[in-house]
XYZ file of C-alpha atoms in Angstrom:
448
model
C -132.286 103.626 63.205
C -135.032 102.755 60.627
C -137.632 105.886 61.642
C -133.866 107.917 61.355
C -133.786 106.504 57.810
C -136.917 106.565 56.402
C -137.170 110.408 57.875
C -134.401 111.018 55.549
C -135.115 109.018 52.538
C -138.617 109.793 52.649
C -139.147 112.662 54.931
C -141.691 112.924 58.382
C -140.947 109.908 59.280
C -142.063 108.827 63.294
C -141.827 106.125 65.459
C -144.819 103.899 67.370
C -144.895 103.257 70.616
C -146.247 100.061 71.495
C -149.175 101.542 73.985
C -151.033 98.881 74.529
C -150.548 97.817 70.707
C -149.171 99.526 68.419
C -151.472 99.283 64.900
C -148.275 96.928 63.328
C -146.414 99.733 62.895
C -142.656 100.260 63.504
C -142.503 103.819 62.027
C -145.293 105.790 59.502
C -144.885 108.307 57.159
C -147.896 110.058 56.765
C -151.289 110.595 58.648
C -153.310 107.789 61.168
C -156.899 110.237 60.062
C -156.132 109.709 56.079
C -153.341 107.426 54.152
C -149.636 106.106 55.577
C -146.550 104.469 54.742
C -145.530 101.773 56.794
C -142.394 100.061 57.844
C -142.097 97.161 59.521
C -138.470 96.139 61.107
C -138.128 92.447 61.988
C -134.524 91.886 63.164
C -133.862 88.003 61.373
C -129.429 89.214 61.042
C -129.267 85.496 60.012
C -131.744 85.562 57.701
C -135.199 85.114 56.682
C -136.660 80.917 57.308
C -140.193 79.511 57.106
C -140.237 79.778 60.955
C -140.346 83.325 60.578
C -143.090 83.884 57.824
C -145.283 83.311 59.955
C -144.521 86.641 62.444
C -144.104 88.610 59.371
C -147.347 87.133 57.417
C -149.297 88.500 60.990
C -147.794 91.648 61.279
C -148.734 92.204 58.128
C -152.066 91.129 58.474
C -152.274 94.074 61.724
C -151.218 96.450 60.296
C -154.262 95.947 57.222
C -156.875 94.825 60.057
C -156.073 97.959 62.492
C -156.194 100.769 59.413
C -159.598 98.877 58.724
C -160.466 99.324 62.239
C -159.063 102.637 63.008
C -160.076 104.601 59.100
C -157.064 105.142 57.904
C -155.593 103.846 54.971
C -151.833 101.710 54.468
C -150.515 102.547 50.994
C -147.406 100.953 51.270
C -146.145 98.134 53.620
C -142.002 98.201 54.335
C -141.045 94.799 55.658
C -136.799 95.736 56.512
C -135.048 92.597 57.504
C -131.052 93.043 57.833
C -129.969 89.662 55.684
C -130.565 88.350 52.273
C -132.816 85.875 51.487
C -132.862 82.553 50.028
C -134.131 81.080 47.083
C -137.202 78.952 48.985
C -137.410 82.432 50.749
C -137.274 84.914 47.715
C -139.751 82.696 45.923
C -142.357 82.656 48.975
C -142.080 86.509 49.182
C -143.257 87.360 45.691
C -145.416 85.172 45.874
C -146.983 85.822 48.570
C -145.795 89.457 48.288
C -148.611 89.845 44.557
C -150.985 87.843 46.196
C -151.793 90.415 49.444
C -151.711 93.555 46.945
C -153.828 91.930 44.983
C -156.344 91.927 47.819
C -155.758 94.535 49.374
C -154.814 96.959 47.563
C -151.666 97.670 49.724
C -148.200 97.693 47.833
C -145.538 95.572 49.749
C -142.189 96.079 49.846
C -138.829 95.056 50.785
C -135.569 96.448 52.617
C -133.250 93.320 52.838
C -129.621 93.707 52.991
C -129.329 94.942 49.844
C -132.253 97.427 50.093
C -130.614 98.829 53.614
C -127.578 99.513 52.309
C -128.560 101.139 48.826
C -130.726 103.262 50.992
C -127.682 103.989 53.577
C -125.719 104.962 50.852
C -127.853 108.158 49.762
C -126.494 111.052 50.385
C -130.007 112.451 52.174
C -128.800 109.323 54.676
C -125.555 110.825 55.503
C -126.125 111.927 58.947
C -127.461 107.547 59.580
C -124.465 106.781 58.386
C -122.592 108.844 60.827
C -124.908 108.244 63.699
C -124.718 103.881 63.668
C -122.534 102.930 61.261
C -118.625 104.265 61.624
C -118.021 102.075 58.277
C -119.871 104.360 56.120
C -117.977 108.166 57.098
C -117.243 109.575 54.258
C -113.487 111.001 53.734
C -112.739 114.488 54.267
C -115.468 116.802 55.843
C -115.336 114.412 59.158
C -116.600 117.532 61.380
C -120.341 117.755 59.727
C -122.936 115.350 60.333
C -125.276 116.467 57.259
C -124.297 116.814 53.774
C -123.744 119.988 52.391
C -124.987 119.073 49.037
C -126.152 115.880 47.125
C -122.319 115.849 45.476
C -120.749 115.975 48.088
C -121.192 112.582 48.912
C -120.158 109.556 46.309
C -121.031 106.303 46.409
C -117.659 104.884 46.618
C -116.506 106.299 49.826
C -119.944 105.131 51.806
C -119.265 101.509 50.821
C -118.542 99.408 54.031
C -114.735 98.765 55.175
C -112.982 95.532 53.480
C -112.501 92.933 56.092
C -108.796 93.519 57.493
C -105.624 91.106 58.927
C -103.805 94.073 60.789
C -103.804 93.277 63.754
C -102.831 96.994 65.069
C -105.608 98.464 63.881
C -108.743 100.352 66.037
C -111.664 97.814 65.989
C -114.660 100.378 65.583
C -118.693 98.739 65.930
C -119.623 98.209 61.954
C -116.268 97.312 61.120
C -116.289 93.874 59.166
C -113.195 91.693 60.483
C -111.265 88.874 58.748
C -109.722 86.783 62.444
C -108.004 83.835 60.697
C -110.264 81.879 57.790
C -113.501 83.451 58.904
C -115.036 87.362 58.560
C -116.851 88.682 62.077
C -118.643 91.890 61.624
C -118.719 94.237 64.723
C -122.158 95.388 67.226
C -119.925 98.089 69.164
C -116.226 99.703 69.458
C -113.800 97.180 71.021
C -112.581 97.491 74.998
C -109.093 98.248 74.622
C -106.273 98.110 77.177
C -102.283 98.000 76.957
C -99.733 96.958 79.288
C -98.019 99.080 81.769
C -94.679 98.505 79.645
C -96.787 98.983 76.007
C -95.186 95.592 75.304
C -99.129 94.493 74.189
C -102.873 95.335 73.873
C -106.308 93.629 74.685
C -109.660 93.834 73.234
C -112.797 92.519 73.211
C -115.616 92.549 71.134
C -119.192 91.573 70.069
C -119.008 90.243 67.143
C -121.299 88.790 63.801
C -119.705 85.156 62.473
C -120.892 86.213 58.902
C -120.092 83.318 56.790
C -120.395 79.864 57.065
C -122.494 78.774 59.530
C -123.373 82.622 61.473
C -122.163 82.782 64.823
C -122.598 85.916 67.264
C -119.579 85.560 69.203
C -117.175 87.167 71.636
C -113.508 88.453 69.911
C -110.949 88.679 72.473
C -107.275 89.337 70.879
C -103.446 89.873 72.562
C -101.489 92.389 69.911
C -97.743 92.099 70.267
C -96.959 95.617 70.235
C -92.862 94.699 71.124
C -91.528 91.202 70.784
C -90.595 91.420 74.799
C -90.544 88.348 77.412
C -93.147 89.777 79.300
C -95.323 89.938 75.729
C -94.621 85.887 75.119
C -95.563 85.292 78.272
C -99.381 86.734 77.886
C -99.184 85.552 74.992
C -98.989 82.061 76.384
C -101.678 82.828 79.200
C -103.986 83.638 76.754
C -102.696 80.520 75.242
C -103.658 78.915 78.000
C -107.147 80.341 78.916
C -108.178 78.958 75.778
C -106.936 75.365 76.045
C -108.674 75.623 79.590
C -111.849 76.704 77.422
C -111.612 74.097 75.210
C -111.071 71.370 78.160
C -113.994 72.343 79.720
C -116.263 72.032 76.723
C -118.788 75.008 77.097
C -120.269 72.437 80.372
C -121.766 73.811 83.613
C -122.225 78.081 82.274
C -118.482 78.366 81.219
C -118.786 80.200 77.382
C -117.922 77.648 74.628
C -114.278 77.929 73.061
C -115.235 78.382 68.934
C -111.715 79.393 67.439
C -108.666 79.967 68.945
C -106.833 81.391 66.486
C -102.699 82.672 66.073
C -101.413 85.689 63.662
C -97.976 86.899 63.113
C -98.244 89.300 65.849
C -101.485 88.295 67.122
C -103.466 85.368 68.958
C -107.216 85.683 69.411
C -110.253 84.011 71.399
C -113.173 83.218 69.931
C -116.567 81.886 72.317
C -119.586 81.513 71.522
C -121.842 84.025 73.193
C -124.618 82.471 75.484
C -128.133 84.109 74.219
C -130.759 85.810 76.580
C -130.789 89.081 78.776
C -127.694 89.828 80.787
C -127.536 90.137 84.170
C -128.105 93.966 84.146
C -130.997 93.404 81.934
C -132.232 91.706 84.022
C -131.856 92.337 87.333
C -129.802 95.861 86.745
C -128.779 96.937 89.078
C -131.016 100.296 89.165
C -131.039 103.410 92.008
C -133.796 101.431 94.048
C -133.826 97.971 96.010
C -135.381 94.798 94.698
C -137.933 93.199 95.774
C -138.326 90.927 97.660
C -139.500 87.942 94.624
C -137.198 90.107 92.655
C -134.312 89.234 95.024
C -134.819 85.805 94.805
C -133.908 85.703 91.331
C -130.526 87.408 92.131
C -130.165 84.643 94.444
C -130.985 82.120 92.257
C -128.876 83.730 89.022
C -125.855 84.071 91.974
C -126.121 80.143 92.917
C -125.299 79.254 89.408
C -122.095 81.511 88.335
C -120.807 80.888 91.759
C -121.078 76.685 90.783
C -119.178 78.306 87.142
C -117.193 79.614 88.828
C -116.439 75.839 91.191
C -115.520 74.572 87.878
C -112.716 77.100 86.455
C -111.520 77.039 90.321
C -111.166 73.277 90.105
C -108.390 73.901 87.396
C -106.739 76.182 89.145
C -107.838 79.615 87.580
C -110.134 82.182 88.405
C -112.445 84.598 86.453
C -111.397 88.108 88.426
C -113.977 90.452 85.691
C -117.238 89.765 87.049
C -119.480 92.712 86.636
C -123.614 93.028 85.452
C -122.232 92.505 82.196
C -120.476 89.484 82.389
C -123.184 87.558 82.989
C -126.257 86.004 80.252
C -129.557 84.423 81.534
C -129.938 81.756 79.157
C -132.772 79.806 77.559
C -136.316 78.982 79.363
C -134.953 78.647 82.350
C -132.570 82.004 82.362
C -129.418 79.882 83.535
C -126.757 81.989 84.417
C -124.072 81.549 82.316
C -120.362 83.078 81.528
C -120.022 85.826 78.956
C -116.104 85.211 78.577
C -113.295 83.359 80.506
C -112.660 86.123 82.103
C -109.303 86.572 83.162
C -108.427 82.740 83.998
C -105.357 81.427 83.185
C -103.962 85.095 83.021
C -101.569 86.401 85.467
C -103.188 89.797 87.911
C -102.382 93.311 86.120
C -103.245 96.300 88.779
C -105.973 97.717 88.205
C -107.763 94.174 86.341
C -111.633 93.827 86.702
C -114.274 95.368 86.435
C -114.715 99.141 87.791
C -117.486 99.140 90.806
C -116.349 94.967 91.685
C -112.784 94.948 91.917
C -112.148 93.518 95.177
C -109.201 95.896 97.081
C -106.514 93.304 96.051
C -106.631 93.772 92.289
C -106.092 97.712 92.362
C -102.201 96.645 92.997
C -101.717 93.531 91.019
C -102.694 90.988 93.586
C -104.885 88.322 94.043
C -105.518 85.148 94.258
C -108.841 82.653 92.584
C -110.974 82.102 95.406
C -111.415 85.669 97.400
C -111.242 87.615 94.462
C -114.491 85.967 92.636
C -116.422 86.076 96.415
C -115.806 89.099 96.286
C -116.793 90.218 92.981
C -119.969 87.931 93.239
C -120.769 89.337 96.955
C -120.344 92.933 95.449
C -122.725 91.904 92.489
C -124.904 91.121 94.965
C -124.690 93.027 97.037
C -125.096 96.353 94.444
C -128.191 94.828 92.511
C -130.659 93.857 95.736
C -129.454 97.436 97.188
C -129.658 99.686 94.817
C -126.458 101.073 95.540
C -122.534 99.576 95.211
C -120.534 98.377 99.602
C -118.703 100.412 100.904
C -115.046 99.883 101.134
C -115.387 101.570 104.795
C -118.601 100.031 106.017
C -121.100 98.274 104.147
C -125.075 98.725 105.700
C -126.875 95.068 106.034
C -128.783 94.224 103.409
C -132.248 94.413 105.619
C -131.949 97.926 106.079
C -132.977 98.183 102.403
C -134.942 94.805 102.195
C -136.359 93.801 105.559
C -137.077 90.159 104.424
C -133.868 89.457 103.333
C -132.461 86.348 105.450
C -129.569 88.102 108.281
C -127.683 84.666 108.361
C -126.701 85.441 104.446
C -126.575 89.346 105.544
C -123.361 88.238 108.074
C -122.512 85.868 104.976
C -122.076 88.535 102.069
C -120.072 90.767 104.428
C -117.745 88.670 105.596
C -117.284 88.242 101.987
C -116.644 92.126 101.134
C -114.068 91.860 103.894
C -111.218 93.950 102.416
C -109.240 91.223 104.144
C -109.167 88.590 101.630
C -107.855 86.382 104.119
C -111.105 86.923 106.247
C -113.095 86.162 103.250
C -114.252 82.642 104.418
C -116.044 80.643 101.747
C -115.755 78.958 98.364
C -118.144 79.353 95.584
C -119.199 76.357 96.284
C -120.022 76.671 100.075
C -121.728 80.321 98.734
C -123.620 78.783 96.050
C -125.496 76.446 98.807
C -125.996 79.388 100.542
C -127.071 81.368 97.834
C -130.216 78.595 97.221
C -131.018 78.464 100.524
C -131.370 82.101 100.998
C -133.478 81.880 97.555
C -135.918 79.160 99.155
C -136.805 81.838 101.933
C -137.268 84.536 100.162
C -139.715 82.481 97.532
C -141.456 80.689 100.481
C -141.303 83.985 103.459
C -144.916 85.516 103.349
C -146.997 82.563 101.669
C -147.399 80.184 104.840
């Protein structure tokens, strides 16, 4: 986005690929055999703090050092941060910028929250606004991504939407929403679902809380379209999930409830989003089988997921919405944690769950706690390890793709994927034990 924004307002910008080092450049305008202007992006969405100063100073030093080594001159260095500096950091920046300009002859510029918005509001940046931020779309002329003239965009029409309390309007990426006492900035368009009788709708989105203590969260909201017994029952179930998450308190890989907000026609669950790569980012699935050690990592993470599911099952609930994007690997140890509460405490609906990982009975709107979650974990492990999803008719053993895979674990997984839930043999605790043993065998095989 920064490179396209620079191209729009300065002309002919280029990204620099870090192939053995990026020379301290994220985007540039100019000639690396002569004179350049450099843009350095630092994604500090919650503000610049003392611990970020070293990164900024190091990036500038790298840019100046590489310019000297490779024979070009840095005319201007622009720091891009999507937040505002507090008084302490503003004082540091002003002093450091002046010192570095005097020592190096480079002009240092800050594109902070205000600066980035100012650049995005320029007529030339219209196509960047439209591509990345729905709130910046201009009224009228919705079919063109490029301005026809500098007069075709006015500053008021380019301002972000104001926070909205209206629960029935769609959630779009970049929207700022007020829910209860807080405001949230949505990362992307929400995933939305409407009940079969059209009495309620359900939406989910990832967002940043943008006031008071910044926090990355999952927003999950039930909106009552019509006040029916079905809609009221669903609302009671959403409340029950909130109470369940509050009771469990974010232990053992479960999400922590930050807020349960009741409004006229909407009930919203706000849970703290665990930080770290998703299962998909860490493991896949891709189109190819995993190597032995990567497969061992999958089994370790799956064992942790099973332990978390056992906590839910102990409360008479089930997740029923497991997939590669519903699990995050957190902290230095990359411990698996659930992104949200899934469908815990909610009555099964036909077609619920994550496409590709639904248990067969979920297509009919049935399924009890243990068999559905066991199927989904097994399907996720199988797909991630082999590179192809399990077949509803004949699933080849994982050993066909990974010869070191333990035979007993193959047999167990295939039974967990049985279309008949009554024939799936184990609960999540026993499955966690089997996964840990499988990880141990894969990790040690060939090392003795």
